[in-house]
Coordinates of N, CA and C in Angstrom, one line a residue:
X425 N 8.0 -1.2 44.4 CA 7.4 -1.5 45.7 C 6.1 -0.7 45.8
X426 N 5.3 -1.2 46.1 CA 3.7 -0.8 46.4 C 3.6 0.3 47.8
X427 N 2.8 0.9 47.8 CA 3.3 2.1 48.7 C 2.2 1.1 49.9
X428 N 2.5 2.5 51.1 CA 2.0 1.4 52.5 C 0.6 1.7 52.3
X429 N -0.2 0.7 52.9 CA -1.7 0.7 53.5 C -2.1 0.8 54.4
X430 N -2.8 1.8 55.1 CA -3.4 1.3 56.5 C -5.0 1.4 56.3
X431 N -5.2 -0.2 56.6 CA -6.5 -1.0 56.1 C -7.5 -1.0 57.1
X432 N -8.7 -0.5 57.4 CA -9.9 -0.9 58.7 C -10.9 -2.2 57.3
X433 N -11.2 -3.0 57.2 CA -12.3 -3.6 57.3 C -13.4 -3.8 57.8
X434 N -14.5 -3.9 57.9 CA -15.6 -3.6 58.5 C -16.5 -4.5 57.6
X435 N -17.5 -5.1 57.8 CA -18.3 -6.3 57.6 C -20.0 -6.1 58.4
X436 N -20.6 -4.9 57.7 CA -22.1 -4.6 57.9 C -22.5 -5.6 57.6
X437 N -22.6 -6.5 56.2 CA -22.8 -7.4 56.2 C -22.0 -8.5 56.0
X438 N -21.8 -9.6 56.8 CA -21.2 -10.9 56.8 C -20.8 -11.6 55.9
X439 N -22.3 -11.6 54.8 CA -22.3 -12.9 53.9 C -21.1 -13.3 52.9
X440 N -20.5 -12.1 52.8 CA -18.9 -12.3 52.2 C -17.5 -12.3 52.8
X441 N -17.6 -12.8 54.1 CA -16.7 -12.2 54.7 C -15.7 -13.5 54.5
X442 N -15.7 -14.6 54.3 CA -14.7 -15.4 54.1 C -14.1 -15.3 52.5
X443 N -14.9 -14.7 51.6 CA -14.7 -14.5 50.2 C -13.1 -13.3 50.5
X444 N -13.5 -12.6 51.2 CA -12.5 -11.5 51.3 C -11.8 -11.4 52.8
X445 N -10.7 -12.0 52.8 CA -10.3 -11.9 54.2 C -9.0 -10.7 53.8
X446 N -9.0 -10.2 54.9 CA -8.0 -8.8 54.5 C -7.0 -8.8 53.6
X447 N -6.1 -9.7 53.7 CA -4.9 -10.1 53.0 C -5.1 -9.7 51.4
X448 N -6.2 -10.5 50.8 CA -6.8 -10.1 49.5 C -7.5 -8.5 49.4
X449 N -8.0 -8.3 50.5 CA -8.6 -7.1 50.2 C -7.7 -5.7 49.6
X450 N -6.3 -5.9 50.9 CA -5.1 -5.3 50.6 C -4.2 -5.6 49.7
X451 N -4.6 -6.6 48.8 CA -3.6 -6.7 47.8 C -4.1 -5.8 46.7
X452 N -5.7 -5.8 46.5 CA -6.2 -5.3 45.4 C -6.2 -3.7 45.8
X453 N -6.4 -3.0 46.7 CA -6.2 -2.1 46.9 C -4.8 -1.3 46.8
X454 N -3.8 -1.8 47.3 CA -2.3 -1.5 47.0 C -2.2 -1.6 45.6
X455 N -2.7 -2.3 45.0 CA -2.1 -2.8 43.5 C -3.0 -1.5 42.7
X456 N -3.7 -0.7 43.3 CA -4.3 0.6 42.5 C -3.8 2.0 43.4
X457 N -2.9 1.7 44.3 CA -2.5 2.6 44.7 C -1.3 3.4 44.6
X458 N -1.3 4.7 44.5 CA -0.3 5.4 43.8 C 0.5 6.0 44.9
X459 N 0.0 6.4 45.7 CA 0.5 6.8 47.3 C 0.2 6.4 48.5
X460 N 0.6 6.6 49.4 CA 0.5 5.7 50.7 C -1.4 6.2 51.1
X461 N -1.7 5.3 51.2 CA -3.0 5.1 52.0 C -3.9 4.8 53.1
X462 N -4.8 5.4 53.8 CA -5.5 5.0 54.6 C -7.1 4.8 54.3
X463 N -7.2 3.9 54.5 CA -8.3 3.5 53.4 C -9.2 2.5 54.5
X464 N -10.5 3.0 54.4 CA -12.1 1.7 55.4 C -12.6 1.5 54.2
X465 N -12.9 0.1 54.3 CA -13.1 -0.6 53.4 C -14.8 -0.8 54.5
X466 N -15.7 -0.4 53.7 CA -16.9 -1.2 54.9 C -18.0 -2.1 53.7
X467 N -18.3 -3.4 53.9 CA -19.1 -4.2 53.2 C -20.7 -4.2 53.7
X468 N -21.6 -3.6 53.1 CA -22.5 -3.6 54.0 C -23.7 -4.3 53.1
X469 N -25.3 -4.1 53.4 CA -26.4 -4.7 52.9 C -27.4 -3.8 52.3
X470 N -28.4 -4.2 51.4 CA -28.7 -3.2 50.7 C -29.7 -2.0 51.4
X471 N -30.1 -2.3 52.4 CA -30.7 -0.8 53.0 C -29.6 0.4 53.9
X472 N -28.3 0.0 53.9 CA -27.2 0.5 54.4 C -26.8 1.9 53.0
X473 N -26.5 0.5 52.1 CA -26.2 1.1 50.5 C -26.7 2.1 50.0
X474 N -28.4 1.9 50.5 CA -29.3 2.3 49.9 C -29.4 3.7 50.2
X475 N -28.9 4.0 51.7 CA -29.7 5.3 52.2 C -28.1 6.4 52.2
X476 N -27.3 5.3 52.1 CA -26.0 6.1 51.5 C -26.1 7.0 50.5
X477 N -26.1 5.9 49.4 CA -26.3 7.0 48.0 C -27.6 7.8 48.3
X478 N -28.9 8.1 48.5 CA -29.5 8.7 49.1 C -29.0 9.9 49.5
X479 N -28.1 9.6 50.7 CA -27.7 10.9 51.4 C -26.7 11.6 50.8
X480 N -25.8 11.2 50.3 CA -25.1 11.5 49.8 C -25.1 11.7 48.2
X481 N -25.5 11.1 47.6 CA -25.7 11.2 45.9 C -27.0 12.0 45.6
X482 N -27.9 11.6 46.4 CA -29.5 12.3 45.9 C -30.0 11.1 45.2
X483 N -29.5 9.8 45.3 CA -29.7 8.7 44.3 C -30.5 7.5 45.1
X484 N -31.9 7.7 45.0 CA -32.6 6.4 45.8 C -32.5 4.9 45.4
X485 N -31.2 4.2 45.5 CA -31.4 2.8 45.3 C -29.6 2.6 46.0
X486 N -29.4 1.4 46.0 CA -28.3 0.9 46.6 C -27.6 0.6 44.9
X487 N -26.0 1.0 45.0 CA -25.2 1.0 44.3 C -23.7 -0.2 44.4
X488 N -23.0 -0.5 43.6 CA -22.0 -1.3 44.1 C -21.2 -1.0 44.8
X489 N -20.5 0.5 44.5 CA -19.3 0.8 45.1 C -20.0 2.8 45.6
X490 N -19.3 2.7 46.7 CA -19.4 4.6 47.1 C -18.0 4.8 47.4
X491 N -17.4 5.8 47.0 CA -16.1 6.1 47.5 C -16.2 7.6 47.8
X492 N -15.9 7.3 49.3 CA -15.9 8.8 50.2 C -14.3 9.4 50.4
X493 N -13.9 10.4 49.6 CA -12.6 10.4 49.5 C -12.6 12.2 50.0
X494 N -11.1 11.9 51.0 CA -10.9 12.7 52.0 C -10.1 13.9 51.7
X495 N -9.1 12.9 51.1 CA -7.3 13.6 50.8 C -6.4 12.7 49.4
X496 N -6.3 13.2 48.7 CA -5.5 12.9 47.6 C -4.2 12.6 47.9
X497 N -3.8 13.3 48.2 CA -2.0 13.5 48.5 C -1.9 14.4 50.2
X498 N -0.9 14.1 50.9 CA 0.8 13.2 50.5 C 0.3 11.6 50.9
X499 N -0.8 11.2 51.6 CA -1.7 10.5 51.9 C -2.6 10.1 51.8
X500 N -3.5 9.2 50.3 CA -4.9 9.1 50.2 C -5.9 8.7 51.4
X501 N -6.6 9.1 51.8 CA -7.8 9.2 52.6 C -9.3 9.1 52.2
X502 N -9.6 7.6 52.3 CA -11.1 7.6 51.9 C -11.8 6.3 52.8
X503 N -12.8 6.7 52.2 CA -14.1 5.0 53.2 C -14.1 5.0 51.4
X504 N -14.0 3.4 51.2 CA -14.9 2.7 50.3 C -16.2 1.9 50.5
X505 N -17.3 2.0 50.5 CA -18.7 1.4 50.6 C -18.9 0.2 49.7
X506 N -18.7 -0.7 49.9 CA -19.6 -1.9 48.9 C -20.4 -2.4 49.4
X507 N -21.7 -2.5 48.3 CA -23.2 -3.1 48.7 C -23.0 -4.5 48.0
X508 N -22.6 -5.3 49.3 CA -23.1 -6.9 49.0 C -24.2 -7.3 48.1
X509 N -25.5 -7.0 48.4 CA -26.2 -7.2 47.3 C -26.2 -7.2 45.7
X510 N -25.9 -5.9 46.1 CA -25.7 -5.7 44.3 C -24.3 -5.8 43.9
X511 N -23.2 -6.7 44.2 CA -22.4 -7.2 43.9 C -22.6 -8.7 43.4
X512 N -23.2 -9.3 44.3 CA -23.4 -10.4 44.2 C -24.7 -10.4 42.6
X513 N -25.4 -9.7 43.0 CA -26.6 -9.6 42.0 C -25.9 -9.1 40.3
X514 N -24.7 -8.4 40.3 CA -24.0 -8.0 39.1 C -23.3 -8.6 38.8
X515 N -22.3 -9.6 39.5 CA -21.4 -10.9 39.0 C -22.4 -11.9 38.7
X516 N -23.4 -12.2 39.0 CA -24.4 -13.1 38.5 C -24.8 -12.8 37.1
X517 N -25.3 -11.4 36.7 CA -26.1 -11.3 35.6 C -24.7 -11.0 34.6
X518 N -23.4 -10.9 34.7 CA -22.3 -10.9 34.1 C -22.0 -12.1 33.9
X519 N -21.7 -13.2 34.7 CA -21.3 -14.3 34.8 C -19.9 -14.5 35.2
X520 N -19.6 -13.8 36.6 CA -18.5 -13.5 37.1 C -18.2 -13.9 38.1
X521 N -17.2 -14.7 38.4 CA -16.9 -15.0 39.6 C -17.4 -14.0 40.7
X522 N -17.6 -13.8 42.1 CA -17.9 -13.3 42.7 C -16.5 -12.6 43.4
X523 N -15.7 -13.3 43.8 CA -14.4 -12.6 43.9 C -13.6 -11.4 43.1
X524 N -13.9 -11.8 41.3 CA -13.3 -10.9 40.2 C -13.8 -9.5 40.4
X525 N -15.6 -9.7 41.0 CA -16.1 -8.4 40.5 C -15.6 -7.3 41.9
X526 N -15.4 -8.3 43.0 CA -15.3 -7.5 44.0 C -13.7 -6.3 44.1
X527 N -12.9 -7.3 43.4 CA -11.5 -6.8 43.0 C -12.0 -5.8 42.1
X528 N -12.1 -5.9 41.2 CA -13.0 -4.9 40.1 C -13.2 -3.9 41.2
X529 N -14.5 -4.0 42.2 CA -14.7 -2.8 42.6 C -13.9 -1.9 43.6
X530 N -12.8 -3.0 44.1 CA -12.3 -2.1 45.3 C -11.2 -1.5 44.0
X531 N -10.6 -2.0 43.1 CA -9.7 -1.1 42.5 C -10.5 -0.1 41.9
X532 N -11.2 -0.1 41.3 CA -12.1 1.1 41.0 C -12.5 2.2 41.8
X533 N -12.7 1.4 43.4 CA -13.4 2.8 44.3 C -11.7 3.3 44.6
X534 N -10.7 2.6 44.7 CA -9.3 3.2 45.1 C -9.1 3.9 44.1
X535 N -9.6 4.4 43.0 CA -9.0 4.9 41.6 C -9.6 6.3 41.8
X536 N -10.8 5.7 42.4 CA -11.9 7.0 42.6 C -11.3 8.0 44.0
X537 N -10.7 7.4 44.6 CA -10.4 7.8 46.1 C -8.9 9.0 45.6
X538 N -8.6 8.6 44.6 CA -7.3 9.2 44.1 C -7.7 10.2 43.1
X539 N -8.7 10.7 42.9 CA -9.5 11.6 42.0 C -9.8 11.5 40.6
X540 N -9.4 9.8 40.1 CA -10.1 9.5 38.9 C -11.3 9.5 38.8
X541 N -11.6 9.9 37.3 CA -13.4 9.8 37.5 C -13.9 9.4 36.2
X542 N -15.0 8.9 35.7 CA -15.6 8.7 34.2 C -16.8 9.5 33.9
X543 N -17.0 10.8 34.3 CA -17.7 11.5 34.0 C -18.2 11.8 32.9
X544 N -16.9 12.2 32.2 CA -16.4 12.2 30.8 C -15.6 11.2 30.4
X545 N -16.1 11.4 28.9 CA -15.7 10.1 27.7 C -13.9 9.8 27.8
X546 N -13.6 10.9 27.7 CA -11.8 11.1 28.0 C -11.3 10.4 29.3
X547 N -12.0 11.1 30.4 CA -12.2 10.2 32.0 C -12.4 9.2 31.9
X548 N -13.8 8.6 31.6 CA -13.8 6.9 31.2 C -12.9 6.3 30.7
X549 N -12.3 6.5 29.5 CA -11.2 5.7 28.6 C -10.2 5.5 29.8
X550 N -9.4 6.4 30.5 CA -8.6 6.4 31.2 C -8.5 6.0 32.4
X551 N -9.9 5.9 33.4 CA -9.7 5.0 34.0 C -9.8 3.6 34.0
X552 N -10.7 3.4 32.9 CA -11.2 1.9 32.9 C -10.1 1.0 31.7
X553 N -8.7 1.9 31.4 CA -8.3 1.2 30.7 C -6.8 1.0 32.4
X554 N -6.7 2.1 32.9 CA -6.1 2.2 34.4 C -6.8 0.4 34.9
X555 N -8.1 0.6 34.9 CA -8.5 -0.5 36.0 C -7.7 -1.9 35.4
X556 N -8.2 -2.1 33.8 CA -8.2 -3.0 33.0 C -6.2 -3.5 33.5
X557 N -5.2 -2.4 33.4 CA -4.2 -3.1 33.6 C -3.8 -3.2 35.3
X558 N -4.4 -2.6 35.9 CA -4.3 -3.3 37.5 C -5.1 -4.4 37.7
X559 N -6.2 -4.6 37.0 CA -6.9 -5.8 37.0 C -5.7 -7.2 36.4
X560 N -5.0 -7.2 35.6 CA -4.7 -7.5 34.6 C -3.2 -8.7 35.6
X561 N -2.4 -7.4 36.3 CA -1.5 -7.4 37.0 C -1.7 -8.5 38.2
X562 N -3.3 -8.3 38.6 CA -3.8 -9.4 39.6 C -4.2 -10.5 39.2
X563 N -4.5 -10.7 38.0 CA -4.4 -12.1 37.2 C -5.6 -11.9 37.0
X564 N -6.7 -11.1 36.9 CA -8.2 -10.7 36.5 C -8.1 -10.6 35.5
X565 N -9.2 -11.0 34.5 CA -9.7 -10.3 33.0 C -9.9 -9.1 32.9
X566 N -10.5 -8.5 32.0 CA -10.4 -7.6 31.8 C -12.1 -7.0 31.8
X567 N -12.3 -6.1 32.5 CA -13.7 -6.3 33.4 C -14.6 -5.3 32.3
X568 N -14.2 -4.9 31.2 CA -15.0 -4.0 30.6 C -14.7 -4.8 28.5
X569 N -14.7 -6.4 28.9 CA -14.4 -7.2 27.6 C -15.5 -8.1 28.0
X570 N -16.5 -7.9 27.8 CA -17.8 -8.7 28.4 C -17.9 -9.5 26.9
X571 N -18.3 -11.1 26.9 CA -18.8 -12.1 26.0 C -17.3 -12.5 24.8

């Protein structure tokens, strides 16, 4: 049994909002979740993205995913950020559905929200082989088996 979610949505920007109607958002999420969660999911546009990582990273450009993570346990606690733009702009130069990559990222920022990280080569193998079989489970490819 998949542990509980409590979901906010938020749609800064619109342009994907029928691509991702909650139902799917919470499946992908749950399906990377290891404990019960509360989790904002906010979709925004690239000068939102942009001044995020900025503020928060020290990193001047808009990124795909930000994951603002609160609480690990007995309840994960985080905002996940995705920049529309460069979603859309990275399933294109991949040749990815637009939906695949977005699953891709929300299980990713949930992986991140639970204290996984790819900092390190050891960290990387581990979560992106984590992503690869929750990806896998949702009927996704495998998002790091490019060509």
């Amino acid at each position: 049994m998949k542990p509980e979610l409590s979901l906010s949505l938020q749609f800064a920007d619109p342009r994907h909002r029928a691509l991702l109607p909650r139902h799917k958002v919470q499946r992908f999420i749950r399906a990377a979740l290891e404990l019960p969660g509360e989790i904002a999911v906010r979709i925004v546009g690239a000068e939102e993205g942009r001044a995020l990582n900025r503020e928060y990273r020290g990193k001047d450009y808009a990124t795909n995913v930000l994951t603002f993570d609160y609480a690990h346990e007995p309840v994960v606690g985080a905002d996940l950020v995705i920049c529309a733009d460069v979603v859309e702009r990275e399933a294109a130069e991949m040749g990815l559905p637009l939906l695949d990559h977005y699953a891709h990222l929300l299980v990713h920022g949930t992986l991140h929200a639970q204290g996984y990280d790819h900092e390190a080569d050891d960290e990387a193998e581990c979560m992106e082989a984590r992503e690869t079989e929750i990806l896998a489970g949702l009927g996704f490819a495998d998002p790091y088996q490019r060509g």
